XYZ file of C-alpha atoms in Angstrom:
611
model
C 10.097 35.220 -3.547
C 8.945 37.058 -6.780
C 5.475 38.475 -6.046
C 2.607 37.979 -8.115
C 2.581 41.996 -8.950
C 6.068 41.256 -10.057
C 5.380 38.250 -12.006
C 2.691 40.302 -14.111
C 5.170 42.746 -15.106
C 7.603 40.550 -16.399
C 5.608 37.407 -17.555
C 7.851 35.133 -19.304
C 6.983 34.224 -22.731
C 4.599 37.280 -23.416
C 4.045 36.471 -26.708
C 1.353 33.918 -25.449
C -2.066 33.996 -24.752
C -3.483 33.323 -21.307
C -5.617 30.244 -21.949
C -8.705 29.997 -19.456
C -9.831 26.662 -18.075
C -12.543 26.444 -20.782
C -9.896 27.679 -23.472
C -8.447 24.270 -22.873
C -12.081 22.317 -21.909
C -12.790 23.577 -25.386
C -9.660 21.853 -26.719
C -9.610 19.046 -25.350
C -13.289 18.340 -26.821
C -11.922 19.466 -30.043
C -9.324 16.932 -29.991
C -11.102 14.278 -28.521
C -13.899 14.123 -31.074
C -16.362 11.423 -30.708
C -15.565 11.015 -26.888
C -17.001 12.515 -24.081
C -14.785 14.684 -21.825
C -16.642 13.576 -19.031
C -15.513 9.806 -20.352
C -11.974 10.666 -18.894
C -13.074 11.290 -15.171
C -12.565 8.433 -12.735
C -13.306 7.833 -9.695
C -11.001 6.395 -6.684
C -12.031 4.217 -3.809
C -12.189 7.340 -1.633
C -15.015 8.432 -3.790
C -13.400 11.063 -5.192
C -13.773 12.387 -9.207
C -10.471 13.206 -10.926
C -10.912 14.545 -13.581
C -8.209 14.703 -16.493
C -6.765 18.218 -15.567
C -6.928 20.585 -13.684
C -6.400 24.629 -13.538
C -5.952 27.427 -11.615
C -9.865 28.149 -10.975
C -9.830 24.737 -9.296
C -8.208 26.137 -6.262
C -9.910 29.756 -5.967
C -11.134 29.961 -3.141
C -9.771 27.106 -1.432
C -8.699 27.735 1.896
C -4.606 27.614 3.060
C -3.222 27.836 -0.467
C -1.210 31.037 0.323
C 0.170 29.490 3.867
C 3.765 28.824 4.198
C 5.391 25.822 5.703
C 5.129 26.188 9.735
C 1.582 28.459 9.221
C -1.295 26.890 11.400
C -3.060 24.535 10.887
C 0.693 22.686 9.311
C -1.117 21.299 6.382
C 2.478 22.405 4.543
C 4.275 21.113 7.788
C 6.113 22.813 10.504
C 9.485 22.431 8.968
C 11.116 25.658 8.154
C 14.831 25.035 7.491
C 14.715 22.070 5.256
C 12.772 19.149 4.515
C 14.895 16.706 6.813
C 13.719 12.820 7.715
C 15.373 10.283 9.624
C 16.261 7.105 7.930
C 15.056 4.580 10.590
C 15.811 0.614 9.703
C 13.486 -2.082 11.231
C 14.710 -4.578 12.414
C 12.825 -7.921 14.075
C 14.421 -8.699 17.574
C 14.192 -12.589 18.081
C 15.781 -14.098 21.688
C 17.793 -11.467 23.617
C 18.331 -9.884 21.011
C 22.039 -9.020 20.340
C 21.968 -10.272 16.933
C 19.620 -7.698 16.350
C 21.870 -4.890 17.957
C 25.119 -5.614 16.341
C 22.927 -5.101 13.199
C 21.360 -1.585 14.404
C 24.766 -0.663 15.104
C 26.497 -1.598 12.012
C 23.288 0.202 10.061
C 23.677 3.145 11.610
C 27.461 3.455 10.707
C 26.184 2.626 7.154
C 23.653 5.023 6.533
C 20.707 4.881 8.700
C 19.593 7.893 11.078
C 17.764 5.373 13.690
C 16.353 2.208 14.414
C 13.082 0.211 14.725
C 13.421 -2.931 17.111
C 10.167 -5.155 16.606
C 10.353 -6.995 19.722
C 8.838 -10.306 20.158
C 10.227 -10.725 23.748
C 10.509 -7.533 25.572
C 11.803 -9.126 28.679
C 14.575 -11.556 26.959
C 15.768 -8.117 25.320
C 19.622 -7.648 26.274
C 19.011 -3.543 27.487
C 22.417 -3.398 28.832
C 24.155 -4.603 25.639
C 21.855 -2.317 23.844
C 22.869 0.615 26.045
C 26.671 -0.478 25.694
C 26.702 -0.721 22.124
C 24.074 2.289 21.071
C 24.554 5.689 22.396
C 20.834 5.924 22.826
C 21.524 9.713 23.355
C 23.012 10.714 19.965
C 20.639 8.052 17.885
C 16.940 7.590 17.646
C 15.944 4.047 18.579
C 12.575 3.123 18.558
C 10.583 -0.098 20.468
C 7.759 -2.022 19.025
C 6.560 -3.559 22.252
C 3.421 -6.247 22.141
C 3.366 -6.127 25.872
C 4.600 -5.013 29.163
C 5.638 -1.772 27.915
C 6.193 -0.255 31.411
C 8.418 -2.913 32.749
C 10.352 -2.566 29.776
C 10.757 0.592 30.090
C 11.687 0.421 33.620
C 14.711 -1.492 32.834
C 15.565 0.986 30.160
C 15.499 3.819 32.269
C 17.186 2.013 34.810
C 20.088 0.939 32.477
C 20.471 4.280 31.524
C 21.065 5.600 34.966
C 23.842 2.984 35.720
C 25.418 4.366 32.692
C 24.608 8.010 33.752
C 22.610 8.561 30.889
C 20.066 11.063 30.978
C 16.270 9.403 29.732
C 15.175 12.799 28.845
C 17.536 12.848 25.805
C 16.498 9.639 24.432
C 15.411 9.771 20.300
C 12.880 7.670 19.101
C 9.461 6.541 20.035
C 7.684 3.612 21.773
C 4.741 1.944 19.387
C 2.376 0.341 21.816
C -1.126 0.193 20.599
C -3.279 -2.154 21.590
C -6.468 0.365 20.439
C -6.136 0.718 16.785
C -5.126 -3.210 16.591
C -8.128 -4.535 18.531
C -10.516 -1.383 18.982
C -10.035 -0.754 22.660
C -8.034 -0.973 25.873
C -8.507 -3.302 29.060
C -8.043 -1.248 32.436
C -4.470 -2.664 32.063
C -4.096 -1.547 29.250
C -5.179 2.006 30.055
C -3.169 1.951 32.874
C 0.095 0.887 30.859
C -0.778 3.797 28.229
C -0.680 6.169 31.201
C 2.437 4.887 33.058
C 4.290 5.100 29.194
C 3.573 8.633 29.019
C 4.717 9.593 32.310
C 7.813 7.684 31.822
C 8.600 9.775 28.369
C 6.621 12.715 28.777
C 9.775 14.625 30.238
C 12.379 13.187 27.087
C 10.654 15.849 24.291
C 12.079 14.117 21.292
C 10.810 10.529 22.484
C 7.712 9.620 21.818
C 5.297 7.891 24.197
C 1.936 7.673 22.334
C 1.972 5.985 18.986
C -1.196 5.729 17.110
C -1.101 3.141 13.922
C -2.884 3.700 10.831
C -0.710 1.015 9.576
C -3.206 -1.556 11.377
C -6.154 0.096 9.164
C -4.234 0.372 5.853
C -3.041 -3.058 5.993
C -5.672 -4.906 6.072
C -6.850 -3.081 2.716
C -8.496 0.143 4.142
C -8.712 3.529 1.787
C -6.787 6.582 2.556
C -9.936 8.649 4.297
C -10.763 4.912 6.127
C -6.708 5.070 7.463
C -6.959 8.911 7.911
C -10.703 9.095 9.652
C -9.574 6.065 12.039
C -6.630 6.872 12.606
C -7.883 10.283 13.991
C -10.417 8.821 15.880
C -8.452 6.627 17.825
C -5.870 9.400 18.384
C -9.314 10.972 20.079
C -9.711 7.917 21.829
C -6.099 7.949 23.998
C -6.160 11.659 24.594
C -10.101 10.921 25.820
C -8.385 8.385 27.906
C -5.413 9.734 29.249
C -7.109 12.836 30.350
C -9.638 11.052 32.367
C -6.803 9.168 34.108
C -5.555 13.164 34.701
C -2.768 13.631 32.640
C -3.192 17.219 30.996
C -4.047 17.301 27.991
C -0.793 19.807 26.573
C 1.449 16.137 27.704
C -0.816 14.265 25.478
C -0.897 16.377 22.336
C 3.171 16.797 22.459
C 3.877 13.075 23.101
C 1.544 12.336 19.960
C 2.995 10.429 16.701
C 1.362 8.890 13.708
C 2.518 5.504 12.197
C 0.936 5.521 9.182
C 1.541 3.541 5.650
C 3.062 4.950 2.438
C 1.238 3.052 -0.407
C 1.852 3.171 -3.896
C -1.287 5.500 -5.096
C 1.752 8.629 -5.368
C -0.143 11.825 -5.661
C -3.280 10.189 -2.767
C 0.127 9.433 -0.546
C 1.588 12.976 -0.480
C -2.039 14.398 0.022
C -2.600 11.942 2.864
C 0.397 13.508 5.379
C -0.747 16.856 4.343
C -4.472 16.197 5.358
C -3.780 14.105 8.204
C -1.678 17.244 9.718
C -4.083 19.559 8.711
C -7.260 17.712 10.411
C -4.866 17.081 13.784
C -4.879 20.504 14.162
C -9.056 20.870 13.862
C -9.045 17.833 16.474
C -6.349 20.190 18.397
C -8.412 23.191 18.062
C -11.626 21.526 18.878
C -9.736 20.933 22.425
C -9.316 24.591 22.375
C -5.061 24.250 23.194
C -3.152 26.261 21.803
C -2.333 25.782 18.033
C 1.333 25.675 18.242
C 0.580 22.389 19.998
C -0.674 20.351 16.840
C 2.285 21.151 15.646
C 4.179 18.867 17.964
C 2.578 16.128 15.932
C 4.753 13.195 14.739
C 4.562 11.273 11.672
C 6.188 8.182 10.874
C 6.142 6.707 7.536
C 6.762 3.180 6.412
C 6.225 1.537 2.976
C 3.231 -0.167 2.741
C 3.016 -4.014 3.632
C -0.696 -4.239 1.844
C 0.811 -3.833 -1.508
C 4.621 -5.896 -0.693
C 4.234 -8.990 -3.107
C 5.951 -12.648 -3.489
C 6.321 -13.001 -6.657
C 8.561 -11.155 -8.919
C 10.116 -9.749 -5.428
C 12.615 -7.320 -7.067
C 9.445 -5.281 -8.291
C 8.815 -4.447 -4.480
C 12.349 -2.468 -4.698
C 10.585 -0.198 -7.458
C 7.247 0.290 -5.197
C 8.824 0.933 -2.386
C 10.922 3.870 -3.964
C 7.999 5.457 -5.027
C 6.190 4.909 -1.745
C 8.873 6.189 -0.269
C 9.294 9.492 -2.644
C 5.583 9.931 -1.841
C 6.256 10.405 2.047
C 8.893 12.240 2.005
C 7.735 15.113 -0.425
C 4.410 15.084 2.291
C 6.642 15.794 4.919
C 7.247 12.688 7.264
C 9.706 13.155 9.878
C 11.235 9.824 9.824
C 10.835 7.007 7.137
C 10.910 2.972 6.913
C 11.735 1.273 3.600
C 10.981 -2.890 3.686
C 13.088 -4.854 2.379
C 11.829 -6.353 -0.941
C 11.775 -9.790 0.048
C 10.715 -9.527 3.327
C 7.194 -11.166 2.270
C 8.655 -14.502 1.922
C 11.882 -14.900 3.932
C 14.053 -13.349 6.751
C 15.670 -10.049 5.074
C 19.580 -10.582 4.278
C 22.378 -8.172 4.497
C 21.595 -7.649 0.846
C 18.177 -6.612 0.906
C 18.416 -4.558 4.224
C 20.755 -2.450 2.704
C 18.816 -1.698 -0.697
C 16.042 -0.896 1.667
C 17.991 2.095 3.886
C 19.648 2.957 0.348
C 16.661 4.213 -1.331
C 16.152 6.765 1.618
C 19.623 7.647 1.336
C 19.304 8.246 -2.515
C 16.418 10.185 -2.331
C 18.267 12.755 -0.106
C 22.160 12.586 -0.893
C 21.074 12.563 -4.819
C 17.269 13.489 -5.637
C 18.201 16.223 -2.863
C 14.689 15.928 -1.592
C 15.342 17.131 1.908
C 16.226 21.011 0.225
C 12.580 21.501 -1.006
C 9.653 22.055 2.208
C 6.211 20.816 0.336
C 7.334 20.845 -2.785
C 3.617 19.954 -4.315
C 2.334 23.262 -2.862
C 1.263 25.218 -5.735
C 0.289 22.157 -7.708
C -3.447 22.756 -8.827
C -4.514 19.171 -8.421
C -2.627 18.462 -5.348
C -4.095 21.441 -3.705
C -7.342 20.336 -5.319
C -7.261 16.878 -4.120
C -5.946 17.977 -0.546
C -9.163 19.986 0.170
C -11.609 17.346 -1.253
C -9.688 14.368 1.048
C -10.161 16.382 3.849
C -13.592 17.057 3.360
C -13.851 13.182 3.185
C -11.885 12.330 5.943
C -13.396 14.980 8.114
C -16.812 13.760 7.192
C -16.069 9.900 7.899
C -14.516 11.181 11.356
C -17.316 12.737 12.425
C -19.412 9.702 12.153
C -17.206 7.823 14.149
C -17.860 9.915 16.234
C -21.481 10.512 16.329
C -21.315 6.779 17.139
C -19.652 7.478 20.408
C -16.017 7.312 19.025
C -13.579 4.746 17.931
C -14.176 2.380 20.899
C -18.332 2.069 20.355
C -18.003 2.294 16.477
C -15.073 -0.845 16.590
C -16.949 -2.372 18.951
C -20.459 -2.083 16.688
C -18.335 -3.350 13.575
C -18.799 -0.208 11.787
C -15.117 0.300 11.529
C -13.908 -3.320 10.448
C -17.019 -3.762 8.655
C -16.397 -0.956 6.251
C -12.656 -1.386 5.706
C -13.723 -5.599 4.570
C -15.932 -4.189 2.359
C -13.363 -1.898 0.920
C -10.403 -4.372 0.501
C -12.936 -6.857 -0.991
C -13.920 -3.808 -3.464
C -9.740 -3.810 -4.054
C -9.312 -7.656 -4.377
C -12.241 -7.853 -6.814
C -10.403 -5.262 -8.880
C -7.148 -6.781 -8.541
C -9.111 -10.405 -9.587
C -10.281 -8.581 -12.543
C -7.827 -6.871 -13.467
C -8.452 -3.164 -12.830
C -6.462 -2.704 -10.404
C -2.761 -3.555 -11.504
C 0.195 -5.459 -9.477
C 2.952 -5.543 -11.779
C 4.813 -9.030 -11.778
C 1.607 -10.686 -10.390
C -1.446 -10.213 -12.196
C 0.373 -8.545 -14.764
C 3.543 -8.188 -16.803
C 4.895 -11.484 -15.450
C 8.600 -12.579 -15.221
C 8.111 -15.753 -17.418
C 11.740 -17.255 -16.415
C 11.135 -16.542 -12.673
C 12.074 -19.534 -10.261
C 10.948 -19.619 -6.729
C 13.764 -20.049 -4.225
C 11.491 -21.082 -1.510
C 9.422 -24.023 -0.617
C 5.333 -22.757 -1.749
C 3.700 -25.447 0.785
C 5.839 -24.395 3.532
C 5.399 -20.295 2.952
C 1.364 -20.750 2.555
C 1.118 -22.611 6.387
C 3.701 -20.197 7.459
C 2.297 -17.990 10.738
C 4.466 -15.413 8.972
C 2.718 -15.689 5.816
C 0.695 -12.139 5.443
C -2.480 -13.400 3.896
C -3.910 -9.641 4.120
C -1.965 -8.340 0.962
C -3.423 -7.284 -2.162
C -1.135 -10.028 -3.930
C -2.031 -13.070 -1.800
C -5.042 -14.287 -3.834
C -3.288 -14.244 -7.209
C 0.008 -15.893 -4.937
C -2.015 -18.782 -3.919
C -2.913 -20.021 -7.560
C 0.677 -19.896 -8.702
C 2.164 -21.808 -5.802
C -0.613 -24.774 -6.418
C 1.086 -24.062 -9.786
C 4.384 -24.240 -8.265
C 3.561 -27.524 -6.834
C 2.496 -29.119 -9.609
C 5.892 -28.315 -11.399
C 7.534 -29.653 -8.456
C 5.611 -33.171 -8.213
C 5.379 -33.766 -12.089
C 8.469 -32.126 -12.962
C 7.138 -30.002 -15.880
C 5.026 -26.954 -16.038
C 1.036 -26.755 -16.299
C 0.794 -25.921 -20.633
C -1.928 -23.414 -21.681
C -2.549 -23.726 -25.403
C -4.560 -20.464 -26.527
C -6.308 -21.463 -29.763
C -6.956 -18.207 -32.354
C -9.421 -18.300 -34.415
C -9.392 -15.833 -37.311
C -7.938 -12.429 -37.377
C -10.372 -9.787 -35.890
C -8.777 -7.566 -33.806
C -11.224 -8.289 -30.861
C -10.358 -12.063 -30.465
C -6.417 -10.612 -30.809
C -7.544 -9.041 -27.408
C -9.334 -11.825 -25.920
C -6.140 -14.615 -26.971
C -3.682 -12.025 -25.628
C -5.460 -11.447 -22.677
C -5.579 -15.135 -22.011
C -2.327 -15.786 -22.968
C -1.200 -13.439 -19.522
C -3.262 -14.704 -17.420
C -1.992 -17.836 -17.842
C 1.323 -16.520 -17.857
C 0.916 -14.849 -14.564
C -1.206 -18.438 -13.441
C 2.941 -19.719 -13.707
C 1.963 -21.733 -16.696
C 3.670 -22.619 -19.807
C 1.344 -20.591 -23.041
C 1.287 -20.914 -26.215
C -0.332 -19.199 -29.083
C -1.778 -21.039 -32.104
C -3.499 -19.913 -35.193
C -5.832 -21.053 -37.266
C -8.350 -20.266 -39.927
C -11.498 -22.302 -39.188
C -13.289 -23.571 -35.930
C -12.946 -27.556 -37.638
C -9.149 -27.215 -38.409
C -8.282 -26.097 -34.589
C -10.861 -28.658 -32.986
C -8.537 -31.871 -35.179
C -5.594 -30.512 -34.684
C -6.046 -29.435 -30.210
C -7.355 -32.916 -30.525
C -3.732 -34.483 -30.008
C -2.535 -31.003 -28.687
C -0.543 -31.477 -25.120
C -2.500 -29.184 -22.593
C -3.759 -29.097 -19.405
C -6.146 -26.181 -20.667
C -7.107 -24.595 -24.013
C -8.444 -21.187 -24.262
C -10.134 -20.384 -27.542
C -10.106 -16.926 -29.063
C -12.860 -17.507 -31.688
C -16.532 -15.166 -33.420
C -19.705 -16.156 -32.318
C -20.697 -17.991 -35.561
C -17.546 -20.189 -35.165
C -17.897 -20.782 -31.374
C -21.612 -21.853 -31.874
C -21.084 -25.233 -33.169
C -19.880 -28.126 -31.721
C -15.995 -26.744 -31.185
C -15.705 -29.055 -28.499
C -16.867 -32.417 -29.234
C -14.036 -34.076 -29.827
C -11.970 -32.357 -27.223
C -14.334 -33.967 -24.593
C -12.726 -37.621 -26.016
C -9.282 -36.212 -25.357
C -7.160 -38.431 -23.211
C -5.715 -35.541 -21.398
C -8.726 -34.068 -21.135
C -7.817 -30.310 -21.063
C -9.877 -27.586 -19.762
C -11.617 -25.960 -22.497
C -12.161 -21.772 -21.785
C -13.913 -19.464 -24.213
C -11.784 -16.561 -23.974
C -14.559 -13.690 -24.834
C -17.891 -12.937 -22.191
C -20.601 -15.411 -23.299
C -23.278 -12.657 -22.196
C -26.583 -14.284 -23.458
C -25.026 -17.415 -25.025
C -23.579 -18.455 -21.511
C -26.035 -21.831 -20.885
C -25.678 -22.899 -24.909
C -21.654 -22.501 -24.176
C -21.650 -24.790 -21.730
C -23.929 -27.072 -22.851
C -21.342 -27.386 -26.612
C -18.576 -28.229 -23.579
C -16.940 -24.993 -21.837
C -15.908 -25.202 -19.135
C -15.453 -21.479 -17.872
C -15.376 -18.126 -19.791
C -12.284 -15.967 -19.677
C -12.447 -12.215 -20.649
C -11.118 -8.483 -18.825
C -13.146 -8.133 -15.736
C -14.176 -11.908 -14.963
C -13.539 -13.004 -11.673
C -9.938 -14.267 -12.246
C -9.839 -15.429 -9.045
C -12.781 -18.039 -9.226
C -11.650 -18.923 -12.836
C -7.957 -20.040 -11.476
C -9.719 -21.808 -8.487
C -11.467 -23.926 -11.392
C -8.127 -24.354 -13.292
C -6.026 -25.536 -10.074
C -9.370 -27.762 -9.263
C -8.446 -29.498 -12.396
C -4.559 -30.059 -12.106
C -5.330 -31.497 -9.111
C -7.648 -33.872 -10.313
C -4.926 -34.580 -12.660
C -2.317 -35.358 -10.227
């Protein structure tokens, strides 16, 4: 490694001058005139400031920029060799299972370093074929378990020993968590947590305790809501476990995170980075020895919160990202979704996409040869200290309110994460937040393989996804293709050539598009000419892109005589003129940042009407 010493005395392109952090502040005012600097700063939901670059003095001073991968506290990991991750597969276990085997064990001679069984059944599972078609011993295989985790295990164990397999070189982990995914444990519940760890604690690369952020991020949480909690109830089990007298040092090295990669890049490689870094303040708060937060799991998976129906092949593209974005943080094993796994049962097709992108990303992007490659980085070292701070300030409130248990319990914890994904659907209703394919940049020739009634009263319909609103309005649109055999029309009517109503028609013209309607633009010069002509126009809703002195007369008389009767929008924000808008025969008012959502619920009220 070239020291800094050595760097001075042979700095690459000396003929340059060392430009300050106000050498460039005072350039980038220079250059952006009229506009404010502080104009460019915005802020996340995690109540953070970015700001529009950032520079060595943003890091002086900062604590743990000079440590090296395996340093305590492990903010840059405890991997020292190489920047290795298991490629695990999920797979959903219906029946007894073998189905689901034979997969696993085709997938792992394809590519994939472990698997995930989601078990619906734990006692109809088929542990003997398992054990006779998986060498449990050379591959990780992991068990999501809803109940009766002990007996399960039981049988495992006992399988195992008929096949003179030793348990205590089993891979893999055993996701049981009843705490993060209804705020606390029943004395049963306890009890099973304890018997689980006594079970694995002796089998050091198969993990007993598994504590999901997943169930936090999910449901729409922020990254300090899925970090904070996801601490907390970590606090909670070891709490737990050690009143029920197993020592502490078990509980620390049977620890692993199951947390969500989601598609904010940059917050997503911070997040591993703070979530090891404030494990080890948790571990040192114990007073254990340090070494022991480094025992610390984390598995990653792609996030199911921002998975969408429509446009599904888009979901490939997020998930790559998502998946980038874990494993340059550091995760020790990884999950990729299948893109359409929102909407159907994954195929052979899909599945294998899904364990390809991990593949990619290490036999081709060679990301396993770099440890924390964003160390250095001025905002990533920035952001990582000002997420902490946040997370570390949200966990100790949980705490002051007598830990995870009292604070679910008092609603403080679901309480703030619905007010945060209703922050995050508002923005996604208006438009400021963006879900490419969905509420914007539509695939106009799409057609949907799948029956819209019959996915919307599906069980396995997940109406907690950033996409569902927006979903819901095209299926009714769906439906109404499907029972009248042509395609809601959306006529957006331009009026004049400003380029502010070229904003408002074009605007309107996507939403519409992304509504799953049929659009079309039309011109014209005066407010008269396009109120005669939209008079024998063939729409289910006209949006008109028009100047205040135009849109003040009566546009709309004779559109109320129509025999279709069409919905009539103003496609520009009314502000003061709102009640006089109506009253000339508007129905609604469609600009950037209206509530999209209550403006399709208005436009679906009326095609149903209409059939």
């Amino acid at each position: 490694m070239i020291t800094d010493e050595q760097l001075n005395q042979q700095r690459l392109f000396a003929e340059f001058t060392p430009a300050s952090k106000a050498d460039w502040e005072q350039k980038a005012r220079k250059d952006l005139r009229e506009t404010p600097l502080e104009s460019l700063i915005w802020q996340t939901y995690e109540g953070i400031d970015i700001k529009p670059y950032y520079a060595k003095e943003d890091i002086n001073g900062l604590p743990f920029t000079t440590h090296k991968p395996g340093d305590f506290p492990f903010l840059r990991g405890n991997k020292t060799g190489n920047n290795s991750w298991l490629n695990v597969q999920q797979i959903k276990v219906k029946g007894n299972g073998k189905v689901a085997i034979d997969k696993a064990s085709d997938a792992l001679q394809r590519g994939a370093d472990g698997i995930h069984f989601e078990l619906q059944q734990p006692d109809a599972f088929d542990i003997a074929y398992l054990v006779s078609s998986i060498d449990l011993s050379q591959h990780s295989v992991s068990y999501t378990l809803p109940n009766e985790p002990v007996a399960f295990l039981k049988r495992l164990y006992q399988e195992l020993e008929q096949k003179q397999v030793s348990h205590r070189n089993l891979k893999g982990f055993v996701n049981y968590d009843p705490m993060t995914g209804k705020g606390s444990l029943t004395k049963e519940e306890a009890k099973a947590i304890t018997a689980v760890l006594d079970l694995t604690k002796d089998s050091p690369e198969f993990y007993g305790i598994t504590v999901c952020g997943t169930n936090f991020s999910g449901i729409g949480a922020s990254i300090t809501q899925e970090i904070a909690y996801t601490l907390s109830a970590a606090v909670a089990y070891a709490d737990r476990l050690t009143t029920a007298g197993e020592q502490l040092e078990s509980v620390l090295r049977n620890m692993q995170f199951y947390v969500a990669s989601g598609t904010n890049y940059f917050f997503e490689i911070t997040k591993l980075r703070v979530l090891r870094l404030l494990w080890a303040a948790v571990a040192e708060a114990y007073q254990t020895e340090p070494a022991l937060a480094a025992k610390l799991r984390i598995h990653s998976a792609t996030s199911s919160w921002y998975q969408t129906t429509l446009d599904p092949y888009v979901n490939m593209l997020r998930t790559t990202t998502e998946a980038m974005s874990a494993v340059i943080a550091g995760c020790d094993s990884l999950s990729v979704s299948p893109f359409d796994s929102t909407f159907k049962e994954s195929d052979e097709f899909s599945e294998r996409i899904a364990r390809n992108v991990s593949i990619i990303l290490k036999e081709e992007a060679y990301l396993d040869k770099a440890i924390d490659p964003a160390a250095g980085s001025y905002y990533l070292e920035s952001l990582t200290n000002e997420l902490a701070q946040k997370a570390w300030d949200l966990f100790r409130e949980v705490e002051a309110l007598g830990g995870f248990e009292d604070a679910y319990d008092s609603g403080f914890i679901l309480g703030s994460i619905t007010e945060m994904s209703r922050k995050k659907f508002r923005n996604i209703a208006t438009g400021r937040d963006i879900l490419v394919g969905t509420n914007k940049y539509p695939n106009p020739k799409e057609k949907i393989s799948f029956d819209p009634e019959e996915l919307i009263q599906s069980a396995d319909f997940d109406t907690t996804r950033a996409a569902y609103p927006t979903e819901v309005m095209r299926m009714a649109t769906e439906l109404h293709l499907r029972k009248r055999q042509r395609r809601p029309k959306a006529v957006i009517a331009l009026i004049g050539n400003s380029e502010e109503r070229q904003v408002n028609a074009s605007f309107a013209q996507e939403f519409f598009s992304c509504a799953g309607f049929e659009t079309e633009l039309q011109q014209y010069n005066s407010a008269a000419d396009a109120s005669d002509r939209l008079f024998h126009a063939a729409a289910d809703v006209v949006a008109v892109s028009t100047s205040e002195a135009a849109y003040a007369r009566e546009f709309n008389a004779k559109l109320r005589h129509h025999d279709g009767k069409p919905l009539v929008l103003l496609a520009n924000d009314p502000q003061h003129l709102e009640e006089e808008m109506l009253a000339h025969g508007y129905d609604e008012f469609l600009f950037e940042n209206c509530d999209m959502n209550r403006i399709m619920r208005v436009v679906q009220k009326k095609l149903h009407s209409n059939d």
